Amino acid sequence: MRRTQKKLIMPVCLTMASMLAAATSYAQTVTIPVETQNNALVLQTDGEKNLKMVYFGHKLGNAGEYQSILSQYKQADDSGVLNDAYMPSGSASLAEPAITVTHADGNKSLNLVYVSHNVTKIDDDISLLTVNLKDPAYPFEVTLYYKTYFKEDVTEQWSVIKHNEKGLVTLNKFASANLNLKGSGFWLKQYHGNWAMEMQPEEAKLTHGIKTIDSKLGTRANLYEHSMFMVSMDQPATEDEGKVMLGALEWSGNFKIDLELDVSNNLRVIAGINNSASEYHLKPAEDFTTPAFVYTYSDHGKGDASRKLQRWARKYKIVNGEGDRLTLLNNWETTYFDFNEAKLADLMKDTKKLGVDMFLLDDGWFGNSHPRNGDHAGLGDWQENKQKLPNGISSLVKEATNNGVKFGIWIEPEMVNPASDLYVKHPDWVIKQPNRPEKYFRNQLVLDLTNPQVQDFVYGVVDNLFTKNPTLAYIKWDCNAVIYNAYSAYLKKDQSHLYVDYVRGLYKVLERVRAKYPKVPLMLCSGGGGRVDYGALKYFTEFWPSDNTEPLERVFIQWEYSFFYPAITSSNHVTDWGKQPLKFRTDVAMMGKLGFDIVVGRLSENDLAYVHGALKSYDYLKDAIWHGDQYRLQSPWDNDAASIMYVNDGKSKAVMFNYLVNNRYGAGTKVPIRLKGLDPQKKYSLKEINLYPGSNSSIGNDLTFTGDFLMTVGINPDVNSGRASVVIELDEVK
Ligand code: DGJ
């Protein structure tokens, strides 16, 4: 009985003690609000100068009140040691760490205390906060970086780790960020997938303990799990309601995102490079810079949060995000490896006939001693195959120009087939265990990009193509294999650096490519969407979401990607996958960067007339689709029809896409769908576009409504099995 009483009293005493401690040290605390237009993340030191993250959410009207937040938490436990802004391990912090180290003397304990902070205003929109932390017992320091994009409500957070110890320090774990979220419950929406099944969502309430999303695949890191996710707070957020954070790690290799619901019901999100098999040995005075973790937050649901991220990506991250893109005809699905100059000449004529900007030559154009006539040979030998292309790429570029179109080409420069000259000449450039049998993924192995000679080689593949063909307009950069048997002949004793240094090597190459070719469009492809992240997209103009171009599947895949990536980055090709008519396939592909991979010669006159009409509409609407705001109106997951719209900046032009995704008896749109993002005061004329020749619209002619009507009552696109996809253009009536 007595014992029980003691137990009950203890926590109360502890609480009072910690409150007293907080009160006495109050004058010494430093409070650092990291604010954007609508949001704030608040850092605060405690009495021992430990840096805590005490708030994340909507910005308070009175910033002075941030310092009172912590006193409102009466958690009678160790919560004080759980909310570190960058959790060290092995001292007084006992939750899942952001950083774990082994000091030069073998000691594994780390403590990080606040030293100073500094804010630099980069321009009207961007600020950079740095917070310096150091270990009182060791010459070891970490600087936290918070780069805020005020108008976009986006923050990029990363850290730089450094020491001056006598010898190497081993970084056992080195996350980019750890965030502490408060709420009465947390729901994680995460993604898994596989080839042709990218972006399969799952949403569930987080329970106590740690939920991990990670990848150990090396390259093609997003093949099975994706490094972007969202967390709803208090209740599951919907498209337009609820508190939600969207996060993504800007890293194209192994990642690890831990979501720890702790003893005080706080959610700790720890995001960074996966430390699995990746201890990093850091020399004195050397910097280790983690990749950035980018995040945004909204009180108004997933839609608002995703528009913030999309705006940020267009403005600041992807190459030429506010610029133009090329429509194209690709030959992958129509020829595979089987082509020659005559066939390609016809395809370039078809490109012109179709009315798109560019012909994109895919895999199969290279390799001589090991011709690339299938996926088992040739990777690494980037010389034109003399049998297929006796006059080389330059004659193809000329042929394209003669037809009034541009020319683009596919490469996969990080890879090698054992059946290649490169493999024979440079076995030490290949990632493989010296004492184990080789294991292949798509009959190929990965080149060792930690090796500067390999970096030169990979850069050279791109540079040679552009140097020899200055009017080459586009590159599709593929990456089809994961890293098995991770071993680098170059790294010697530092094998645990391989996964990290591989990605760094890749970025070094891409940096060089961009220094010399700053604007040329590059497509990021990885056997579909196996590598889509903002670390890589910094160098690319667009990505290939999936080899699955079946248009019904594609509605779902594009829907999910769109939470994180703007439409301008999504390369959508019309192919022969699936049973849907050309109109449906094209209407779906128009929600992004439109391309085709079909046999043009097989199109009927009506088909061709339809495509020409669609391309004209696309040209008119692409500004809204590429640079405007996207609104998800009706989800494909729980409706017969999916509906998505894009509105341009001035709210004068918009387009609404509607697709039947459940083709059962009687399925269709029975009630109006409310539009979003329009100006309630403006009047809009509505017109159904992309009509297949000979068909009429059933939504009526001369339709004009106010934005108010369209957003309050809505309109019915009349989607049904006879009208499985319906595209409606809206124009302001002046
Ligand atoms: C995988 C890509 O996703 C495809 O689009 C195509 O380029 C093939 N590789 C070529 O091998």
Short mmCIF file of N, CA and C in Angstrom, two decimals, residues 467-549:
data_model
loop_
_atom_site.label_atom_id
_atom_site.label_comp_id
_atom_site.label_asym_id
_atom_site.label_seq_id
_atom_site.Cartn_x
_atom_site.Cartn_y
_atom_site.Cartn_z
N THR A 467 28.62 17.34 -77.02
CA THR A 467 29.72 17.96 -77.77
C THR A 467 29.61 17.58 -79.25
N LYS A 468 29.35 16.30 -79.49
CA LYS A 468 29.25 15.84 -80.89
C LYS A 468 27.96 16.31 -81.54
N ASN A 469 26.94 16.54 -80.73
CA ASN A 469 25.63 16.90 -81.29
C ASN A 469 25.07 18.11 -80.54
N PRO A 470 25.59 19.29 -80.88
CA PRO A 470 25.20 20.46 -80.08
C PRO A 470 23.69 20.75 -80.09
N THR A 471 22.97 20.23 -81.10
CA THR A 471 21.52 20.52 -81.09
C THR A 471 20.71 19.40 -80.44
N LEU A 472 21.41 18.43 -79.88
CA LEU A 472 20.69 17.40 -79.11
C LEU A 472 19.84 18.11 -78.06
N ALA A 473 18.55 17.75 -77.99
CA ALA A 473 17.63 18.60 -77.21
C ALA A 473 17.22 18.01 -75.87
N TYR A 474 17.58 16.75 -75.60
CA TYR A 474 16.94 16.12 -74.43
C TYR A 474 17.66 14.82 -74.10
N ILE A 475 17.74 14.53 -72.81
CA ILE A 475 18.28 13.22 -72.39
C ILE A 475 17.34 12.57 -71.38
N LYS A 476 17.07 11.28 -71.63
CA LYS A 476 16.34 10.47 -70.64
C LYS A 476 17.40 9.63 -69.93
N TRP A 477 17.55 9.87 -68.63
CA TRP A 477 18.61 9.23 -67.83
C TRP A 477 17.97 8.10 -67.01
N ASP A 478 18.29 6.88 -67.38
CA ASP A 478 17.65 5.72 -66.75
C ASP A 478 18.58 5.10 -65.71
N CYS A 479 18.04 4.26 -64.87
CA CYS A 479 18.81 3.58 -63.83
C CYS A 479 18.00 2.37 -63.40
N ASN A 480 18.37 1.19 -63.93
CA ASN A 480 17.49 0.04 -63.77
C ASN A 480 17.90 -0.98 -62.70
N ALA A 481 19.08 -0.82 -62.11
CA ALA A 481 19.49 -1.86 -61.17
C ALA A 481 19.70 -1.31 -59.76
N VAL A 482 19.54 -2.21 -58.79
CA VAL A 482 19.88 -1.88 -57.40
C VAL A 482 21.32 -2.34 -57.17
N ILE A 483 21.86 -1.99 -56.02
CA ILE A 483 23.23 -2.42 -55.70
C ILE A 483 23.18 -3.72 -54.88
N TYR A 484 23.62 -4.80 -55.51
CA TYR A 484 23.83 -6.04 -54.75
C TYR A 484 25.31 -6.14 -54.42
N ASN A 485 25.65 -6.93 -53.44
CA ASN A 485 27.06 -7.22 -53.15
C ASN A 485 27.91 -5.95 -53.07
N ALA A 486 27.45 -5.01 -52.24
CA ALA A 486 28.09 -3.70 -52.18
C ALA A 486 29.57 -3.80 -51.80
N TYR A 487 30.42 -3.50 -52.74
CA TYR A 487 31.86 -3.45 -52.47
C TYR A 487 32.51 -2.58 -53.53
N SER A 488 33.38 -1.66 -53.04
CA SER A 488 34.04 -0.75 -53.96
C SER A 488 35.54 -1.00 -53.92
N ALA A 489 36.12 -1.30 -55.08
CA ALA A 489 37.58 -1.49 -55.13
C ALA A 489 38.27 -0.18 -54.82
N TYR A 490 37.63 0.91 -55.10
CA TYR A 490 38.23 2.23 -54.90
C TYR A 490 38.28 2.61 -53.42
N LEU A 491 37.25 2.29 -52.67
CA LEU A 491 37.16 2.76 -51.28
C LEU A 491 38.08 2.00 -50.32
N LYS A 492 38.57 0.86 -50.74
CA LYS A 492 39.48 0.04 -49.93
C LYS A 492 38.92 -0.21 -48.52
N LYS A 493 39.55 0.43 -47.49
CA LYS A 493 39.13 0.10 -46.11
C LYS A 493 37.82 0.81 -45.71
N ASP A 494 37.44 1.81 -46.48
CA ASP A 494 36.25 2.58 -46.11
C ASP A 494 34.98 2.05 -46.77
N GLN A 495 34.79 0.74 -46.77
CA GLN A 495 33.65 0.15 -47.47
C GLN A 495 32.30 0.71 -46.98
N SER A 496 32.25 1.08 -45.69
CA SER A 496 30.96 1.54 -45.17
C SER A 496 30.60 2.93 -45.72
N HIS A 497 31.48 3.54 -46.51
CA HIS A 497 31.15 4.83 -47.13
C HIS A 497 30.45 4.66 -48.47
N LEU A 498 30.36 3.43 -48.93
CA LEU A 498 29.94 3.20 -50.32
C LEU A 498 28.57 3.81 -50.65
N TYR A 499 27.56 3.49 -49.84
CA TYR A 499 26.21 3.96 -50.19
C TYR A 499 26.13 5.49 -50.19
N VAL A 500 26.81 6.11 -49.24
CA VAL A 500 26.77 7.58 -49.15
C VAL A 500 27.58 8.19 -50.30
N ASP A 501 28.80 7.69 -50.48
CA ASP A 501 29.67 8.30 -51.49
C ASP A 501 29.20 8.01 -52.91
N TYR A 502 28.44 6.93 -53.09
CA TYR A 502 27.87 6.68 -54.42
C TYR A 502 26.97 7.86 -54.81
N VAL A 503 26.08 8.21 -53.90
CA VAL A 503 25.12 9.28 -54.22
C VAL A 503 25.86 10.61 -54.37
N ARG A 504 26.83 10.83 -53.50
CA ARG A 504 27.62 12.06 -53.63
C ARG A 504 28.32 12.10 -54.99
N GLY A 505 28.84 10.94 -55.42
CA GLY A 505 29.50 10.86 -56.74
C GLY A 505 28.51 11.17 -57.86
N LEU A 506 27.32 10.62 -57.73
CA LEU A 506 26.29 10.88 -58.74
C LEU A 506 25.99 12.38 -58.81
N TYR A 507 25.83 12.99 -57.64
CA TYR A 507 25.53 14.43 -57.62
C TYR A 507 26.69 15.26 -58.19
N LYS A 508 27.92 14.80 -57.96
CA LYS A 508 29.07 15.52 -58.52
C LYS A 508 28.99 15.51 -60.04
N VAL A 509 28.62 14.35 -60.59
CA VAL A 509 28.48 14.25 -62.05
C VAL A 509 27.37 15.17 -62.54
N LEU A 510 26.24 15.11 -61.86
CA LEU A 510 25.09 15.92 -62.29
C LEU A 510 25.39 17.42 -62.14
N GLU A 511 26.14 17.76 -61.12
CA GLU A 511 26.58 19.16 -60.92
C GLU A 511 27.37 19.62 -62.16
N ARG A 512 28.29 18.76 -62.59
CA ARG A 512 29.12 19.11 -63.76
C ARG A 512 28.27 19.22 -65.02
N VAL A 513 27.33 18.29 -65.15
CA VAL A 513 26.44 18.34 -66.33
C VAL A 513 25.69 19.66 -66.33
N ARG A 514 25.17 20.04 -65.18
CA ARG A 514 24.37 21.26 -65.11
C ARG A 514 25.22 22.53 -65.24
N ALA A 515 26.49 22.44 -64.79
CA ALA A 515 27.37 23.62 -64.94
C ALA A 515 27.57 23.90 -66.42
N LYS A 516 27.69 22.86 -67.23
CA LYS A 516 27.94 23.05 -68.65
C LYS A 516 26.64 23.17 -69.46
N TYR A 517 25.61 22.46 -69.03
CA TYR A 517 24.34 22.46 -69.78
C TYR A 517 23.21 22.84 -68.81
N PRO A 518 23.13 24.10 -68.44
CA PRO A 518 22.24 24.46 -67.34
C PRO A 518 20.75 24.24 -67.61
N LYS A 519 20.33 24.37 -68.83
CA LYS A 519 18.88 24.35 -69.07
C LYS A 519 18.36 23.13 -69.82
N VAL A 520 19.25 22.35 -70.42
CA VAL A 520 18.77 21.28 -71.29
C VAL A 520 17.84 20.32 -70.52
N PRO A 521 16.69 19.97 -71.10
CA PRO A 521 15.77 19.10 -70.36
C PRO A 521 16.34 17.69 -70.15
N LEU A 522 16.27 17.23 -68.93
CA LEU A 522 16.71 15.87 -68.58
C LEU A 522 15.57 15.16 -67.87
N MET A 523 15.29 13.94 -68.29
CA MET A 523 14.25 13.16 -67.61
C MET A 523 14.90 12.17 -66.65
N LEU A 524 14.42 12.18 -65.42
CA LEU A 524 14.90 11.26 -64.39
C LEU A 524 14.05 10.00 -64.44
N CYS A 525 14.68 8.90 -64.82
CA CYS A 525 13.93 7.65 -64.98
C CYS A 525 14.68 6.56 -64.22
N SER A 526 13.97 5.62 -63.66
CA SER A 526 14.66 4.53 -62.98
C SER A 526 13.82 3.27 -63.10
N GLY A 527 13.81 2.72 -64.33
CA GLY A 527 12.97 1.55 -64.56
C GLY A 527 11.56 1.86 -64.13
N GLY A 528 11.07 3.02 -64.54
CA GLY A 528 9.84 3.59 -64.00
C GLY A 528 10.23 4.59 -62.94
N GLY A 529 9.47 4.62 -61.83
CA GLY A 529 9.69 5.65 -60.81
C GLY A 529 10.52 5.17 -59.64
N GLY A 530 11.58 4.40 -59.92
CA GLY A 530 12.39 3.87 -58.83
C GLY A 530 13.32 4.88 -58.17
N ARG A 531 13.43 6.06 -58.78
CA ARG A 531 14.29 7.09 -58.16
C ARG A 531 13.65 8.45 -58.42
N VAL A 532 12.72 8.80 -57.57
CA VAL A 532 12.10 10.13 -57.69
C VAL A 532 12.24 10.80 -56.33
N ASP A 533 13.07 11.82 -56.27
CA ASP A 533 13.27 12.54 -55.03
C ASP A 533 13.85 13.91 -55.37
N TYR A 534 13.73 14.85 -54.43
CA TYR A 534 14.18 16.21 -54.73
C TYR A 534 15.70 16.36 -54.70
N GLY A 535 16.42 15.36 -54.18
CA GLY A 535 17.87 15.40 -54.29
C GLY A 535 18.27 15.32 -55.74
N ALA A 536 17.65 14.40 -56.48
CA ALA A 536 17.96 14.25 -57.91
C ALA A 536 17.23 15.31 -58.74
N LEU A 537 16.00 15.62 -58.37
CA LEU A 537 15.22 16.54 -59.21
C LEU A 537 15.81 17.95 -59.29
N LYS A 538 16.73 18.23 -58.40
CA LYS A 538 17.46 19.49 -58.48
C LYS A 538 18.19 19.61 -59.82
N TYR A 539 18.49 18.46 -60.43
CA TYR A 539 19.24 18.46 -61.69
C TYR A 539 18.37 18.12 -62.90
N PHE A 540 17.12 17.78 -62.67
CA PHE A 540 16.28 17.30 -63.77
C PHE A 540 15.09 18.23 -63.98
N THR A 541 14.53 18.12 -65.17
CA THR A 541 13.34 18.94 -65.46
C THR A 541 12.07 18.13 -65.24
N GLU A 542 12.17 16.82 -65.26
CA GLU A 542 10.98 15.98 -65.16
C GLU A 542 11.38 14.57 -64.75
N PHE A 543 10.39 13.76 -64.41
CA PHE A 543 10.68 12.36 -64.07
C PHE A 543 9.68 11.43 -64.74
N TRP A 544 10.06 10.18 -64.78
CA TRP A 544 9.21 9.14 -65.37
C TRP A 544 8.54 8.41 -64.21
N PRO A 545 7.24 8.62 -64.00
CA PRO A 545 6.60 8.11 -62.79
C PRO A 545 6.51 6.59 -62.71
N SER A 546 6.35 5.94 -63.88
CA SER A 546 6.16 4.49 -63.87
C SER A 546 6.18 3.98 -65.29
N ASP A 547 6.64 2.74 -65.47
CA ASP A 547 6.48 2.11 -66.79
C ASP A 547 5.03 1.71 -67.01
N ASN A 548 4.27 1.71 -65.94
CA ASN A 548 2.84 1.41 -66.07
C ASN A 548 2.13 2.64 -66.64
N THR A 549 1.77 2.53 -67.93
CA THR A 549 1.05 3.66 -68.56
C THR A 549 -0.39 3.27 -68.85
#
